[in-house]
Structure formats: structure tokens, C-alpha cells
Amino acid sequence: MLTGLKQINDILWGAPSLILLVGTGLFLTFILKGLQFSKLFYALKLAFSKDKEDSETEGDVSNFKALMTSLAGMIGNGNIAGVATAVTLGGPGAIFWMWVVGLLGMATKYAEALLAMKYRVKNESGEYSSGPMYYIERGLGKKWKPLAVAFAFFGAFAALGIGNSVQSNTIADVMQNSFNVKGVITGVILVVLTSLIIFGGLKRISSVAGVFVPVMAVFYIGASLLILGLNYDQIGPAFSMIFTYAFNPVSAVGGFSGIVVMEAVRNGVSKGIFSNEAGLGTVALIAGNAKTSHPVKQALVAMTGTFIVTIIVCTMTGLVLLVTGFWDTTGGLLSGVSHDPTLDAGALTSAAFGSSLGDIGEYIVSISVVFFGFSTILGWYVYGTKCFEYLFGLKYLGIYRFIYVGATFIGTVASLTTVWAFADMANALMMIPNLIGLLFLYKVIIGETNDYFSRFRKLSK
């Protein structure tokens, strides 16, 4: 079964899918006239300041809390192990292509959040529900409902896998290796903490995320900046390598076999998407809960999440690996370590931090992995319940909640190679319906954008 799943994933995550993802980002960037660049500072202002007009409109949580909940799902171990994997397999140039897919992904995230707000519905409990399944069905029409159902089905499954049990498995490994805490104990602690938060509903999750995510990000970024400060003379050469090897192969030196440019592109694009989730439609599952006076305002706030994750957090990891020289594993840095390549990449990041900060550096990475993984569990719970609610309604949501908590524990004590493969497949099968919806609803995206900015210009005169 595992071999078959890997073959399916090779097809689903092959060149056609990556071209579709990047192509959608390019198309949206073109029709929106590079909005993610020209309106970035305005978007950041909306994200981190209070707007009285927004607070008095209908919705469940503030713009900021919606963003933090989305970031809780995005800021995960992809920002540590995923970036390290991209750099070790694709060379320093992979970071450049990660930036490219992140900047284009900002337009994709903008479109997803805009449509989420435009087509959101109020459920029986009085909360808003949104996501690609709603804008596919309500925007494209009833005949497209099978596509909407497909997204919701695979989204609910992916939440149990890559958003939950895979994360708890990684947390358990780190707790065992760094702090000698057994998997069962980690599992019980995670179940208790997860239950206390998710059983309080969206408002409790968003409140926790509103505190948890900024602290977690500042902790990791602060440590990264400290290492860059200690190795300040290597920052210039690091950027030089990024731009040089984005368009030129990395030469073979010593035991290093070299890397062709195509590997830099492929790994930068795929790992960039893995870290920021642009195109998967996940941001649309929470964006519709925001209190905002216009869909475009929440869309602008949502796109800043991709900027924060890719351009800031992922760049920190990449630069640390480059300035410390720990991006090339062929020099024996990980000799004797026989684990999954992703875990080896995580160990490489830990070694890079440790080379400058000693044991405390390695503990910083370990703690970050634990907190990043836990935040992902919380964020993906919101995504999973939105998908499950669309399929079965609120009546049976309690069943999914208990399944989700159970998956958290299972992840800490089981081998999840097959679950990871299923989750990879589910992610790809979420992506395809979502991108179809975005492309077919491009006129709505343009119309709402033009409506808002024509009003904004009038008000600013």
C-alpha cells in the first residue's frame, strides 16, 4: 500500500500540480496588478491595528485573531525541517524559489480569503462557516457541488493526518530525544491540552492563538537573529549564494555531488508551498469568521500570513543554515543518522543552532518544534471541523472532535509513514478543487477588489 501511495503522490505533487499552483499565483498576481506588493504595508497596518468599523460588524473573531489562527496552522515544522530539506536537496538557491512561490502565494491567499468572506454562511449555532466548498458551490453553482464535497472530504482527513497525528508524532520524537519523555506521557499531555482548548470552540482557539503564535514566532526569530548577529560577516556571502545558485548549479566539491538548477527550483517551490499552504484553501476555512466591513480587508490581512511565514520565518531558518555552513550534509555532519530525510533535516537545523549557541541552541530548536507542532494541531482542528460540518452538519461534530483528540494520542505512539502518505495525497486533492474555484471565480475577485479600492480612494481624499 505504501509503495502505491508514494507513486500516487509522485503524480499528484509532480510538475503539473506545481505548475498549476505557481501558474494560479502568477495569474492572480497579473489580474490584481501586483496587489500583494503595492498594498503590503497597508495590509500589515490592517492586520496589526484595531478598526472600530470592523469591530462593529458581524463576525465571530477579530481580523487579528483570524490571522493568528491561520498562522497557527501555517507556522509548523515545515518552517524548520521543511526549509532544511529544501536547502540540503536543492542548494542555497532553493531559498530564492521559496521566496518566489511565497510572494506569488500571497495573491492566492488574498483570493481565497476574499471568496471566503464573499460566500460565507451562518450556521445553526450562529457562527459563520466558510471555505472553498462554499465558494465552489455558491459561486459556481450546484452542479459543482461534487467538487466542493471532494475538497471537504479530503480536508477533514488531511486535518487528522498532516495537521494532527503527524505533528504529535514529531513532538513525541523530540520530547523523547531531547528531554527523555516517553511517547505515552507526551500523548496524555497533548490530549489534555488539546481538549482544554478545542472544546472551548473557535473563540477560545483564536484567543490562545492570539497570544501563543506571536510569542512562539518572536522566540524562534529572536534566536535566529542572535545567530545571524554572531555570524554577521557571513550574511553577505549567504545572500550571494542564494542568488547565484538560484540560476546556476552548485558545483561538486569533495564528497558533495553538486545540485542542478532544476533541483533548486523544484525543492524551493514544493517546500515553500508546504510551509505557507498557499493554494490549499486552508486560510479560507477561517477567514470567513472575521469581523470586517468588506471582504477585501480580510483578504489583505490574510495574505500577510504568507509574507510572515515564508519571507520572515522560513528565511531565518535558511540563513542560519547558510551562515553556519550546515546546509551540506555530505560532509559527514549527519553520518550514522538513519532516519526519515525530513527528520535528518530537522536534526541539521538543530546542529546549526547548536554550533553558535551551544546546547541551548539545540534546545531552542527542540522547543520550537514542540510549540510549532502544537500550534499546527490547533489550527488544523479549525480546518477539519469546518470541512466536517459542511459534510455532516453540526449535529455530528462531537464525533469528529473525539476522533481528532484520539488521533493526537495515536500520533505519539505509532509509526505514521502510511498516514503521512495518505495526508500528502489528501492535501493534493484539496488543492485541485480549490484552484479550480479560484480560477473560475476570477471576475468576482476583480470586482470585489475594484469595489473596495474605489471606495478607499474616495474616503482618503
Tab-separated table of C-alpha atoms in Angstrom, residues 134-392:
chain	number	residue	atom	x	y	z
A	134	TYR	CA	-18.821	27.204	-0.023
A	135	TYR	CA	-17.386	29.393	-2.747
A	136	ILE	CA	-17.295	26.473	-5.163
A	137	GLU	CA	-20.943	25.538	-4.538
A	138	ARG	CA	-22.386	29.040	-4.060
A	139	GLY	CA	-20.119	30.827	-6.530
A	140	LEU	CA	-20.029	28.311	-9.358
A	141	GLY	CA	-23.445	26.721	-8.800
A	142	LYS	CA	-24.996	23.470	-7.549
A	143	LYS	CA	-23.615	21.417	-10.433
A	144	TRP	CA	-20.151	21.972	-8.962
A	145	LYS	CA	-21.122	20.556	-5.554
A	146	PRO	CA	-19.272	17.227	-6.073
A	147	LEU	CA	-16.057	19.253	-6.319
A	148	ALA	CA	-16.971	21.077	-3.101
A	149	VAL	CA	-17.699	17.772	-1.353
A	150	ALA	CA	-14.358	16.386	-2.536
A	151	PHE	CA	-12.499	19.333	-1.003
A	152	ALA	CA	-14.341	18.980	2.319
A	153	PHE	CA	-13.788	15.207	2.492
A	154	PHE	CA	-10.068	15.383	1.856
A	155	GLY	CA	-9.726	18.455	4.085
A	156	ALA	CA	-11.302	16.647	7.042
A	157	PHE	CA	-8.951	13.706	6.503
A	158	ALA	CA	-5.832	15.833	5.983
A	159	ALA	CA	-6.539	17.584	9.295
A	160	LEU	CA	-6.354	14.248	11.120
A	161	GLY	CA	-3.109	13.341	9.387
A	162	ILE	CA	-0.660	16.073	8.450
A	163	GLY	CA	-2.384	18.616	10.693
A	164	ASN	CA	-2.577	16.416	13.780
A	165	SER	CA	-1.120	12.911	14.192
A	166	VAL	CA	1.961	13.660	12.083
A	167	GLN	CA	2.594	16.749	14.229
A	168	SER	CA	2.091	14.919	17.533
A	169	ASN	CA	4.420	12.174	16.275
A	170	THR	CA	7.151	14.749	15.647
A	171	ILE	CA	6.552	16.327	19.055
A	172	ALA	CA	6.822	12.918	20.753
A	173	ASP	CA	10.115	12.181	18.968
A	174	VAL	CA	11.594	15.493	20.092
A	175	MET	CA	10.384	15.046	23.675
A	176	GLN	CA	11.917	11.564	23.758
A	177	ASN	CA	15.257	12.510	22.165
A	178	SER	CA	15.796	15.911	23.795
A	179	PHE	CA	14.062	15.594	27.162
A	180	ASN	CA	13.775	11.798	27.650
A	181	VAL	CA	9.972	11.954	27.968
A	182	LYS	CA	8.191	8.792	26.822
A	183	GLY	CA	5.727	8.976	23.956
A	184	VAL	CA	2.792	7.835	26.092
A	185	ILE	CA	3.364	10.662	28.586
A	186	THR	CA	3.660	13.192	25.763
A	187	GLY	CA	0.451	11.791	24.293
A	188	VAL	CA	-1.513	12.203	27.523
A	189	ILE	CA	-0.262	15.787	27.977
A	190	LEU	CA	-1.135	16.700	24.384
A	191	VAL	CA	-4.606	15.162	24.679
A	192	VAL	CA	-5.345	17.153	27.848
A	193	LEU	CA	-4.039	20.454	26.460
A	194	THR	CA	-5.682	19.993	23.071
A	195	SER	CA	-9.026	19.072	24.654
A	196	LEU	CA	-8.985	22.043	27.031
A	197	ILE	CA	-8.525	24.406	24.100
A	198	ILE	CA	-10.587	22.924	21.259
A	199	PHE	CA	-13.602	22.042	23.423
A	200	GLY	CA	-13.888	25.766	24.119
A	201	GLY	CA	-14.715	26.386	20.470
A	202	LEU	CA	-13.359	28.808	17.886
A	203	LYS	CA	-13.246	31.819	20.189
A	204	ARG	CA	-11.040	30.022	22.727
A	205	ILE	CA	-8.774	28.658	19.974
A	206	SER	CA	-8.403	32.098	18.393
A	207	SER	CA	-7.722	33.701	21.795
A	208	VAL	CA	-4.988	31.169	22.552
A	209	ALA	CA	-3.537	31.615	19.064
A	210	GLY	CA	-3.596	35.402	19.519
A	211	VAL	CA	-1.109	35.049	22.389
A	212	PHE	CA	0.640	31.812	21.518
A	213	VAL	CA	1.639	32.475	17.894
A	214	PRO	CA	3.321	35.892	18.364
A	215	VAL	CA	5.316	34.664	21.382
A	216	MET	CA	6.352	31.488	19.565
A	217	ALA	CA	7.411	33.381	16.423
A	218	VAL	CA	9.369	36.031	18.363
A	219	PHE	CA	11.167	33.284	20.340
A	220	TYR	CA	12.350	31.483	17.197
A	221	ILE	CA	13.068	34.601	15.138
A	222	GLY	CA	14.919	36.173	18.080
A	223	ALA	CA	17.219	33.158	18.395
A	224	SER	CA	17.795	33.187	14.625
A	225	LEU	CA	18.694	36.881	14.668
A	226	LEU	CA	21.143	36.244	17.512
A	227	ILE	CA	22.930	33.605	15.429
A	228	LEU	CA	22.980	35.908	12.407
A	229	GLY	CA	24.454	38.637	14.611
A	230	LEU	CA	27.193	36.301	15.810
A	231	ASN	CA	27.947	35.369	12.201
A	232	TYR	CA	27.276	38.783	10.669
A	233	ASP	CA	30.286	38.537	8.339
A	234	GLN	CA	28.668	35.537	6.613
A	235	ILE	CA	25.299	37.190	5.884
A	236	GLY	CA	26.501	38.869	2.687
A	237	PRO	CA	28.049	35.657	1.291
A	238	ALA	CA	24.860	33.785	2.250
A	239	PHE	CA	22.674	36.103	0.161
A	240	SER	CA	25.229	35.872	-2.640
A	241	MET	CA	24.902	32.065	-2.618
A	242	ILE	CA	21.098	32.286	-2.642
A	243	PHE	CA	21.006	34.468	-5.762
A	244	THR	CA	23.923	32.728	-7.501
A	245	TYR	CA	22.662	29.180	-7.073
A	246	ALA	CA	19.059	30.074	-7.912
A	247	PHE	CA	20.205	30.231	-11.552
A	248	ASN	CA	23.464	28.255	-11.536
A	249	PRO	CA	24.244	24.679	-10.494
A	250	VAL	CA	26.114	24.030	-7.253
A	251	SER	CA	29.484	22.562	-8.180
A	252	ALA	CA	30.634	19.219	-6.833
A	253	VAL	CA	33.262	19.739	-4.127
A	254	GLY	CA	34.875	16.945	-2.165
A	255	GLY	CA	32.157	14.470	-1.229
A	256	PHE	CA	29.421	16.853	-2.373
A	257	SER	CA	27.856	15.631	-5.617
A	258	GLY	CA	26.532	19.026	-6.745
A	259	ILE	CA	22.983	20.207	-7.461
A	260	VAL	CA	21.436	21.219	-10.779
A	261	VAL	CA	19.267	24.342	-11.042
A	262	MET	CA	16.086	22.299	-11.559
A	263	GLU	CA	16.531	20.758	-8.106
A	264	ALA	CA	16.746	24.233	-6.567
A	265	VAL	CA	13.521	25.235	-8.320
A	266	ARG	CA	11.614	22.039	-7.505
A	267	ASN	CA	12.599	21.902	-3.846
A	268	GLY	CA	12.133	25.627	-3.278
A	269	VAL	CA	8.657	25.596	-4.820
A	270	SER	CA	7.408	22.389	-3.169
A	271	LYS	CA	8.730	23.180	0.307
A	272	GLY	CA	7.562	26.791	0.019
A	273	ILE	CA	4.023	25.589	-0.621
A	274	PHE	CA	4.338	23.069	2.210
A	275	SER	CA	5.234	25.849	4.644
A	276	ASN	CA	2.732	28.541	3.618
A	277	GLU	CA	-0.186	26.388	2.345
A	278	ALA	CA	-0.960	28.853	-0.466
A	279	GLY	CA	-3.370	27.133	-2.831
A	280	LEU	CA	-4.600	24.508	-0.378
A	281	GLY	CA	-7.565	26.680	0.635
A	282	THR	CA	-6.936	26.393	4.368
A	283	VAL	CA	-6.964	30.145	5.010
A	284	ALA	CA	-10.489	30.305	3.555
A	285	LEU	CA	-11.695	27.959	6.294
A	286	ILE	CA	-11.042	30.569	8.999
A	287	ALA	CA	-11.122	33.893	7.119
A	288	GLY	CA	-14.924	33.900	6.928
A	289	ASN	CA	-15.186	34.113	10.734
A	290	ALA	CA	-13.526	37.524	10.837
A	291	LYS	CA	-15.315	40.732	11.731
A	292	THR	CA	-14.718	43.004	8.771
A	293	SER	CA	-16.636	45.634	6.838
A	294	HIS	CA	-15.515	44.401	3.404
A	295	PRO	CA	-14.180	41.070	2.043
A	296	VAL	CA	-11.079	42.795	0.664
A	297	LYS	CA	-9.970	43.974	4.115
A	298	GLN	CA	-9.822	40.429	5.488
A	299	ALA	CA	-8.215	39.230	2.246
A	300	LEU	CA	-5.416	41.758	2.694
A	301	VAL	CA	-4.932	40.680	6.306
A	302	ALA	CA	-4.865	37.001	5.301
A	303	MET	CA	-2.171	37.487	2.666
A	304	THR	CA	0.204	38.926	5.289
A	305	GLY	CA	0.304	35.444	6.836
A	306	THR	CA	2.159	34.091	3.805
A	307	PHE	CA	4.599	37.007	3.970
A	308	ILE	CA	5.276	36.341	7.676
A	309	VAL	CA	5.715	32.588	7.250
A	310	THR	CA	7.772	32.455	4.057
A	311	ILE	CA	9.621	35.751	3.789
A	312	ILE	CA	10.398	36.073	7.507
A	313	VAL	CA	10.284	32.745	9.398
A	314	CYS	CA	11.489	30.431	6.600
A	315	THR	CA	14.194	32.912	5.596
A	316	MET	CA	15.511	32.889	9.169
A	317	THR	CA	15.942	29.109	9.077
A	318	GLY	CA	17.593	29.211	5.656
A	319	LEU	CA	20.050	31.945	6.587
A	320	VAL	CA	21.033	30.201	9.820
A	321	LEU	CA	21.830	27.047	7.849
A	322	LEU	CA	23.917	29.010	5.351
A	323	VAL	CA	25.888	31.278	7.709
A	324	THR	CA	26.813	28.323	9.941
A	325	GLY	CA	27.754	26.126	6.966
A	326	PHE	CA	25.337	23.378	7.993
A	327	TRP	CA	23.424	23.124	4.725
A	328	ASP	CA	25.681	20.457	3.168
A	329	THR	CA	25.074	17.065	4.780
A	330	THR	CA	27.683	15.272	2.653
A	331	GLY	CA	30.497	16.413	4.907
A	332	GLY	CA	29.534	13.841	7.494
A	333	LEU	CA	27.533	16.198	9.684
A	334	LEU	CA	24.783	13.628	9.955
A	335	SER	CA	26.801	10.483	9.382
A	336	GLY	CA	25.395	7.488	11.175
A	337	VAL	CA	21.923	9.005	11.460
A	338	SER	CA	19.438	6.687	9.768
A	339	HIS	CA	16.056	8.380	9.910
A	340	ASP	CA	13.475	9.785	7.565
A	341	PRO	CA	15.093	12.583	5.458
A	342	THR	CA	12.749	15.160	6.987
A	343	LEU	CA	13.919	14.222	10.476
A	344	ASP	CA	17.530	14.400	9.347
A	345	ALA	CA	16.839	17.906	8.085
A	346	GLY	CA	15.375	18.830	11.471
A	347	ALA	CA	18.496	17.461	13.144
A	348	LEU	CA	20.583	19.575	10.779
A	349	THR	CA	18.763	22.750	11.859
A	350	SER	CA	19.331	21.785	15.486
A	351	ALA	CA	23.037	21.279	14.807
A	352	ALA	CA	23.230	24.676	13.076
A	353	PHE	CA	21.718	26.444	16.100
A	354	GLY	CA	23.945	24.446	18.440
A	355	SER	CA	27.099	25.409	16.545
A	356	SER	CA	26.615	29.053	17.551
A	357	LEU	CA	24.672	28.842	20.806
A	358	GLY	CA	25.860	25.512	22.218
A	359	ASP	CA	23.406	23.149	23.908
A	360	ILE	CA	20.918	25.962	24.415
A	361	GLY	CA	20.711	26.389	20.637
A	362	GLU	CA	19.690	22.782	20.170
A	363	TYR	CA	17.099	23.134	22.926
A	364	ILE	CA	15.700	26.229	21.215
A	365	VAL	CA	15.048	24.194	18.074
A	366	SER	CA	13.562	21.339	20.101
A	367	ILE	CA	11.223	23.682	21.974
A	368	SER	CA	10.295	25.415	18.717
A	369	VAL	CA	9.418	22.079	17.096
A	370	VAL	CA	7.154	21.242	20.047
A	371	PHE	CA	5.388	24.600	20.054
A	372	PHE	CA	5.175	24.856	16.264
A	373	GLY	CA	3.718	21.355	16.097
A	374	PHE	CA	1.164	22.054	18.828
A	375	SER	CA	0.028	25.272	17.152
A	376	THR	CA	-0.472	23.340	13.923
A	377	ILE	CA	-2.681	20.829	15.750
A	378	LEU	CA	-4.889	23.682	16.992
A	379	GLY	CA	-5.044	25.468	13.646
A	380	TRP	CA	-5.863	22.351	11.648
A	381	TYR	CA	-8.609	21.413	14.106
A	382	VAL	CA	-10.474	24.503	12.922
A	383	TYR	CA	-9.908	23.481	9.307
A	384	GLY	CA	-11.050	19.905	9.905
A	385	THR	CA	-14.235	20.836	11.750
A	386	LYS	CA	-15.246	23.316	9.030
A	387	CYS	CA	-14.902	20.573	6.426
A	388	PHE	CA	-16.711	18.004	8.588
A	389	GLU	CA	-19.507	20.463	9.323
A	390	TYR	CA	-20.057	21.030	5.593
A	391	LEU	CA	-20.354	17.281	5.015
A	392	PHE	CA	-22.478	16.229	8.010
